[in-house]
Tab-separated table of C-alpha atoms in Angstrom:
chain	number	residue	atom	x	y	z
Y	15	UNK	CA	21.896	13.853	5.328
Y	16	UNK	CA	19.794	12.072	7.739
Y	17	UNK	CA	16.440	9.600	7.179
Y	18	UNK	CA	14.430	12.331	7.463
Y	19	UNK	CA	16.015	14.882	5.393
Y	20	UNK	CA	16.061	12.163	2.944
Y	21	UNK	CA	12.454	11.414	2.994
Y	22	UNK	CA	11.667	14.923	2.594
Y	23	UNK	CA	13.301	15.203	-0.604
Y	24	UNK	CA	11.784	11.481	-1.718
Y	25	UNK	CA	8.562	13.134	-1.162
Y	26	UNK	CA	8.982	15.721	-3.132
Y	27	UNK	CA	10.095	14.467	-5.982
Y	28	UNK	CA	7.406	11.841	-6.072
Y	29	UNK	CA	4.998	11.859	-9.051
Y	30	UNK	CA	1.175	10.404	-8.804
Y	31	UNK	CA	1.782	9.321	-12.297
Y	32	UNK	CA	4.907	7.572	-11.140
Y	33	UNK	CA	3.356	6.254	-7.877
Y	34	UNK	CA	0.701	4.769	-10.218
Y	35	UNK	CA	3.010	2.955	-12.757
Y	36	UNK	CA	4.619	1.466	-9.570
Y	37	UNK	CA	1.147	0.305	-7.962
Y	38	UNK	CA	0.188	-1.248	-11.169
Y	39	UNK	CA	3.410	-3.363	-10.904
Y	40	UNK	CA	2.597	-4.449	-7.037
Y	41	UNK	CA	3.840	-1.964	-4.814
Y	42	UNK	CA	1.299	-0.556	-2.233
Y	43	UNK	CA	1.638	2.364	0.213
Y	44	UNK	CA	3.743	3.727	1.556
Y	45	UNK	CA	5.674	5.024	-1.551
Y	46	UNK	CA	6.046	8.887	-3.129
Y	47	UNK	CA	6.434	7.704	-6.759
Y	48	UNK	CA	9.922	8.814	-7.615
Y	49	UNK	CA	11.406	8.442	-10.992
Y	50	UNK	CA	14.948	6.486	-10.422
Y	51	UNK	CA	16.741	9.245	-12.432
Y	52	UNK	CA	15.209	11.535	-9.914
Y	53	UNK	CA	17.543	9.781	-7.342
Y	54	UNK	CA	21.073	10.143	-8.508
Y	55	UNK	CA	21.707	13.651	-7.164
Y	56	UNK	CA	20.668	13.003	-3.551
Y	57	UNK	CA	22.926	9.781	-3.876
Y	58	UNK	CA	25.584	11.708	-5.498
Y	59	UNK	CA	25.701	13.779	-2.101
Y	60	UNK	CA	25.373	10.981	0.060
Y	61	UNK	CA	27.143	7.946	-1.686
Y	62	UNK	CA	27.634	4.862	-0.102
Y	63	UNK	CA	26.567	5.319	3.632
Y	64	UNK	CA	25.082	1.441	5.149
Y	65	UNK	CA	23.804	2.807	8.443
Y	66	UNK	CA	20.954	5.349	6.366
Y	67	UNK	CA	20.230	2.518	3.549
Y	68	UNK	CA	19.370	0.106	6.546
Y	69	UNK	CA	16.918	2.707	8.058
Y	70	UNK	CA	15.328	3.708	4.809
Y	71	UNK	CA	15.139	0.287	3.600
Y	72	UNK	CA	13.205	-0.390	7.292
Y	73	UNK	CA	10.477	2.256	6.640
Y	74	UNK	CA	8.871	-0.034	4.225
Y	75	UNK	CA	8.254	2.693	1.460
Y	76	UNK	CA	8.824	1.711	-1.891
Y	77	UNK	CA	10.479	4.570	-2.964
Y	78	UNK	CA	13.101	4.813	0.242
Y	79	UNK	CA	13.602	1.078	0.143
Y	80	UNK	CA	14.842	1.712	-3.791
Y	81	UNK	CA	17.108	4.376	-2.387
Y	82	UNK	CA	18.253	2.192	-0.023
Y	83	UNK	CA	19.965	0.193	-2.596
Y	84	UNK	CA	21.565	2.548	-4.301
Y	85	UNK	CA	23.545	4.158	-1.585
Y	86	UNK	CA	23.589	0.948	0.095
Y	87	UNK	CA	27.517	-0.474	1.109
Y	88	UNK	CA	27.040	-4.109	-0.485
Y	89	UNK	CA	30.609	-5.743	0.916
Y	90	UNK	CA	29.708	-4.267	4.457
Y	91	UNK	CA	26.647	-6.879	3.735
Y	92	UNK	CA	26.555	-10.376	5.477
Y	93	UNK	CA	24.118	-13.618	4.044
Y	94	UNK	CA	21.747	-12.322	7.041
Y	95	UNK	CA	21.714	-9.369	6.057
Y	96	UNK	CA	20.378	-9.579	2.599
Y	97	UNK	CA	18.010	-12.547	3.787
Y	98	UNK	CA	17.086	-9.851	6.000
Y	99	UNK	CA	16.350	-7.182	2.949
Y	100	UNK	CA	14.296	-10.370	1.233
Y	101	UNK	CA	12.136	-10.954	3.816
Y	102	UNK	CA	10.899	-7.601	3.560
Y	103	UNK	CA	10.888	-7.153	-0.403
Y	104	UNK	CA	7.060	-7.793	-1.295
Y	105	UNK	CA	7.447	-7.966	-4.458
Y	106	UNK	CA	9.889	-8.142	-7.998
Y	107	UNK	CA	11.160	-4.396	-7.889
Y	108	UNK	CA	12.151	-4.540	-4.929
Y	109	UNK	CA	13.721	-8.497	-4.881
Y	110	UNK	CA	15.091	-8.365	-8.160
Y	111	UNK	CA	16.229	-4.701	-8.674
Y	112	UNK	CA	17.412	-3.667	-5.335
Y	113	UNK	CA	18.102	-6.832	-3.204
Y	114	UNK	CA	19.650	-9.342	-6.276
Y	115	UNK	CA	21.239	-5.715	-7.633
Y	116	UNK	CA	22.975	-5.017	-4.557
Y	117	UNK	CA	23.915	-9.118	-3.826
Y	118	UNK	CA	25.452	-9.078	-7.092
Y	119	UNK	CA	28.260	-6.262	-5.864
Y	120	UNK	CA	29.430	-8.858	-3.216
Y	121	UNK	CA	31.832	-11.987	-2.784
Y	122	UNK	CA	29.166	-14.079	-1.685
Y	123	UNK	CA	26.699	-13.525	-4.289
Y	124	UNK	CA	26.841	-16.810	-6.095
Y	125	UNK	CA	26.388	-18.660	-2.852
Y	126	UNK	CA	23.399	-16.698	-1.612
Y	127	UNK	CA	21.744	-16.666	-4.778
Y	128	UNK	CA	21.969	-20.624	-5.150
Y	129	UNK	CA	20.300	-21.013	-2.195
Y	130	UNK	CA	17.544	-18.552	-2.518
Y	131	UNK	CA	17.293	-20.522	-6.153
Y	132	UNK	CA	16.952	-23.609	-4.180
Y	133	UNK	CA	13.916	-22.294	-1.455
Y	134	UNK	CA	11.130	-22.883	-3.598
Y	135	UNK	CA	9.706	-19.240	-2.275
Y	136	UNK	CA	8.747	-17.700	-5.741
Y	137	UNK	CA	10.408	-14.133	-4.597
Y	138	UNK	CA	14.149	-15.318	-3.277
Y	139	UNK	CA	14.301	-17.669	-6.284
Y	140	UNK	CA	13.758	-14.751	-8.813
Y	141	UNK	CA	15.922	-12.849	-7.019
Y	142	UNK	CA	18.836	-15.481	-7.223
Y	143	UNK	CA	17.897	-16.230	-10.802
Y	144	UNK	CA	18.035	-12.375	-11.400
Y	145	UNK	CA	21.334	-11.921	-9.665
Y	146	UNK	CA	23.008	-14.310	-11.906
Y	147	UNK	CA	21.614	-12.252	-14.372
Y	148	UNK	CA	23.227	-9.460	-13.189
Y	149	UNK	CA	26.440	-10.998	-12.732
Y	150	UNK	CA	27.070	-12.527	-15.928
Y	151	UNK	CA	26.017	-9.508	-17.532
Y	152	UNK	CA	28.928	-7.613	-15.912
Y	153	UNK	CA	31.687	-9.526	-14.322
Y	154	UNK	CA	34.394	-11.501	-16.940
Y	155	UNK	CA	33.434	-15.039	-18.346
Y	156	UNK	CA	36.363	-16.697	-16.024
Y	157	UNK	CA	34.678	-15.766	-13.036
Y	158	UNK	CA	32.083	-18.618	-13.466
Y	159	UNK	CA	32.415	-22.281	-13.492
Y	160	UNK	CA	31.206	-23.144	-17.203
Y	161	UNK	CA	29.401	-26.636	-15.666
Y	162	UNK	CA	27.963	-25.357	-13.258
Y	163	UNK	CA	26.004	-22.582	-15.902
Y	164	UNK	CA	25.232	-25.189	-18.079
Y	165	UNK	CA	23.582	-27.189	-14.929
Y	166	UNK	CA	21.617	-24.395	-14.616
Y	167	UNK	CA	20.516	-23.786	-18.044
Y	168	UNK	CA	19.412	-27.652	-17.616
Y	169	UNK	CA	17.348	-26.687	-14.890
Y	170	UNK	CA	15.865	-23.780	-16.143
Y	171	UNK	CA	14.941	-26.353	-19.560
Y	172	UNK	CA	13.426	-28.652	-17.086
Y	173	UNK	CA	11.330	-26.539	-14.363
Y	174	UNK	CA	10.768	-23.010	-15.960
Y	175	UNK	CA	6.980	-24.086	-17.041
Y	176	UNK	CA	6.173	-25.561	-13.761
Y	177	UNK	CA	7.928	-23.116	-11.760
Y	178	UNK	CA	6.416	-19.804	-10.088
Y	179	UNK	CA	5.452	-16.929	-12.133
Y	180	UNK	CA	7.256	-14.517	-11.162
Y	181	UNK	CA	10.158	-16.662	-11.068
Y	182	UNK	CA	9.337	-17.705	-14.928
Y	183	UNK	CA	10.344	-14.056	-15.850
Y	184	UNK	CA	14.266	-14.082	-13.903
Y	185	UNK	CA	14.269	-17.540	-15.571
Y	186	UNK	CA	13.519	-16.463	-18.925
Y	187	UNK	CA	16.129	-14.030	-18.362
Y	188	UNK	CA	19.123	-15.987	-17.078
Y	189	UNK	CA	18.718	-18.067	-20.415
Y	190	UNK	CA	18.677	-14.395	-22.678
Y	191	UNK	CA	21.700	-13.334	-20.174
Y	192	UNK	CA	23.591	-16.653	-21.266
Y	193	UNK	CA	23.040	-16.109	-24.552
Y	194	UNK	CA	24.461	-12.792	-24.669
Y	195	UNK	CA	26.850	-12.093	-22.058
Y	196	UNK	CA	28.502	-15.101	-21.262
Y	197	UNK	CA	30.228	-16.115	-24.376
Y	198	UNK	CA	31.040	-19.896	-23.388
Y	199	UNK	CA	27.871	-21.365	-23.686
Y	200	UNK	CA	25.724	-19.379	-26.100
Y	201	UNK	CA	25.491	-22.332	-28.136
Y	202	UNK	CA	23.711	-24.138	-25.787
Y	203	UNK	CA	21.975	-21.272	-24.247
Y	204	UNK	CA	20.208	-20.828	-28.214
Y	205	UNK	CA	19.373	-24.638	-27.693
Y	206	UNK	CA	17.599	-24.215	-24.226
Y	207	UNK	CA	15.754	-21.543	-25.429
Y	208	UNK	CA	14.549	-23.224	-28.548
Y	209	UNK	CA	14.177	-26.201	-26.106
Y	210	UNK	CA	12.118	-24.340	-23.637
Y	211	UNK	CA	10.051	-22.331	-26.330
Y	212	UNK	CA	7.491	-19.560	-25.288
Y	213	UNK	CA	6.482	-19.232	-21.678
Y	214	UNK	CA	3.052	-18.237	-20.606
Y	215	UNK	CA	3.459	-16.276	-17.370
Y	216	UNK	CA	-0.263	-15.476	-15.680
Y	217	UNK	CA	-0.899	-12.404	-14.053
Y	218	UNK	CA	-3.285	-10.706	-11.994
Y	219	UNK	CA	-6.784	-9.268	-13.908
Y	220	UNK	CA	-4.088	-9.387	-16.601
Y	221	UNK	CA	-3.777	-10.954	-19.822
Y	222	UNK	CA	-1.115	-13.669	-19.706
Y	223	UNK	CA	2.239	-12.924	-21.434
Y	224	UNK	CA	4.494	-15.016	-23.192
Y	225	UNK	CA	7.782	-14.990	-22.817
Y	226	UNK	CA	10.442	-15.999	-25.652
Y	227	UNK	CA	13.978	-16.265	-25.317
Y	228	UNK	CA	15.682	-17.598	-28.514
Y	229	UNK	CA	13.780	-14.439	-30.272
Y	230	UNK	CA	15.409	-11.617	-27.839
Y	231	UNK	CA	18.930	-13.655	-27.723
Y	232	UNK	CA	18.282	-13.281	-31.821
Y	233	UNK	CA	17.648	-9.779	-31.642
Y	234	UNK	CA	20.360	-8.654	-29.924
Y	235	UNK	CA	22.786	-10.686	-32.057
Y	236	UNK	CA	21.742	-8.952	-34.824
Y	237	UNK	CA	22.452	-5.516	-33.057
Y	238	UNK	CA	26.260	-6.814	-32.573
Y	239	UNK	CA	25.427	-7.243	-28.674
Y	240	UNK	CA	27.292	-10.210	-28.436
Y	241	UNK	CA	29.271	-10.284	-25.391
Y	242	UNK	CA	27.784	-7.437	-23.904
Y	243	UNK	CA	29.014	-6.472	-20.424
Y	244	UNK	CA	27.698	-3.543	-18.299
Y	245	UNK	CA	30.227	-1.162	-16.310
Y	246	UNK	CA	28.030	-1.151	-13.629
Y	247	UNK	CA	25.437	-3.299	-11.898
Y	248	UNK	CA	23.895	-0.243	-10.026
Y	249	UNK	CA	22.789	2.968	-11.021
């Protein structure tokens, strides 16, 4: 299939309903409103195929940049390359659940994602706060240094209040992802959310909502989710 065969069907399967949810979360035209399930059997005929997710992703339209990570090659990726992605994700579903997804099938997520942590830009450090999320929630404990997670449980104790909003949420969920999947330190990962208690994230003509991670760690303790790893990182 080619870009425009595979816009065609994108455009059929969108959904005003859909498109609305998605424009009520920050995404703005161009975008079709397609459900994600809706996806799977155009990217079960296409699989992985790099040179079509870089021209969908390059249209700009929500809905063909989401595509693009799905059938996207990640290890064919290079550091530019997804810096390249982040510059044009305008907002969290696209930088934390198709660029940090797609970093977090590579070698060199870790390193990318510190350093998008360490920008200060409140998109690239939610997406490097979210692909740690996605890593520990799928790849073994011994993959990780156990310092330098606790470092950044620290940090998270010390900036998340102070720190972007959008970035509060990926924060808030790196300490919940601790807790969970990355048996070593949920201990201290209970402390840090006790520590950092609830977080008021403001939104847009929005009520603010408050974010609490020592309650969700709780639940899913109680549901026997402890140690919880995820096949797959992508759908």
């Amino acid at each position: 299939m080619n870009l425009q065969m595979v816009m065609q069907e994108l455009e059929v399967l969108g959904k005003e309903r859909t498109k609305k949810i998605y424009e009520s979360n920050g995404a703005h035209e161009p975008l079709f409103g397609v459900a994600t399930g809706a996806m799977k059997p155009i990217a079960k005929k296409i699989k992985k195929n790099q040179p079509l997710a870089e021209q969908l992703y390059a249209t700009g339209n929500y809905d063909a940049m989401y595509f693009a990570g799905i059938i996207a090659d990640p290890k064919t990726m290079s550091e530019a390359d997804f810096d390249r992605w982040m510059d044009a994700a305008y907002f969290y579903m696209l930088s934390d659940y198709v660029v940090a997804v797609t970093l977090a099938e590579t070698d060199i997520a870790q390193d990318v994602a510190d350093k998008w942590i360490a920008s200060g830009e409140e998109l690239r450090m939610s997406a490097g706060w979210s692909c740690y999320c996605w890593l520990l929630g799928n790849r073994p404990d011994d993959e990780f240094s156990e310092s330098k997670i606790a470092n950044m449980l620290e940090n998270v104790e010390n900036t998340i209040h102070d720190s972007p909003e959008r970035t509060k949420y990926a924060m808030n969920n790196f300490i919940y992802t601790v807790g969970i999947s990355y048996l070593p330190l949920h201990d201290k990962a209970v402390e840090t959310a006790k520590a950092v208690g609830p977080v008021e994230v403001k939104r847009d003509k929005k009520k603010s909502s408050f974010l609490l991670a020592s309650e969700s760690i709780q639940k899913e303790v109680d549901k026997g989710q402890l140690g919880f790893k995820r096949k797959n990182v992508r759908c």
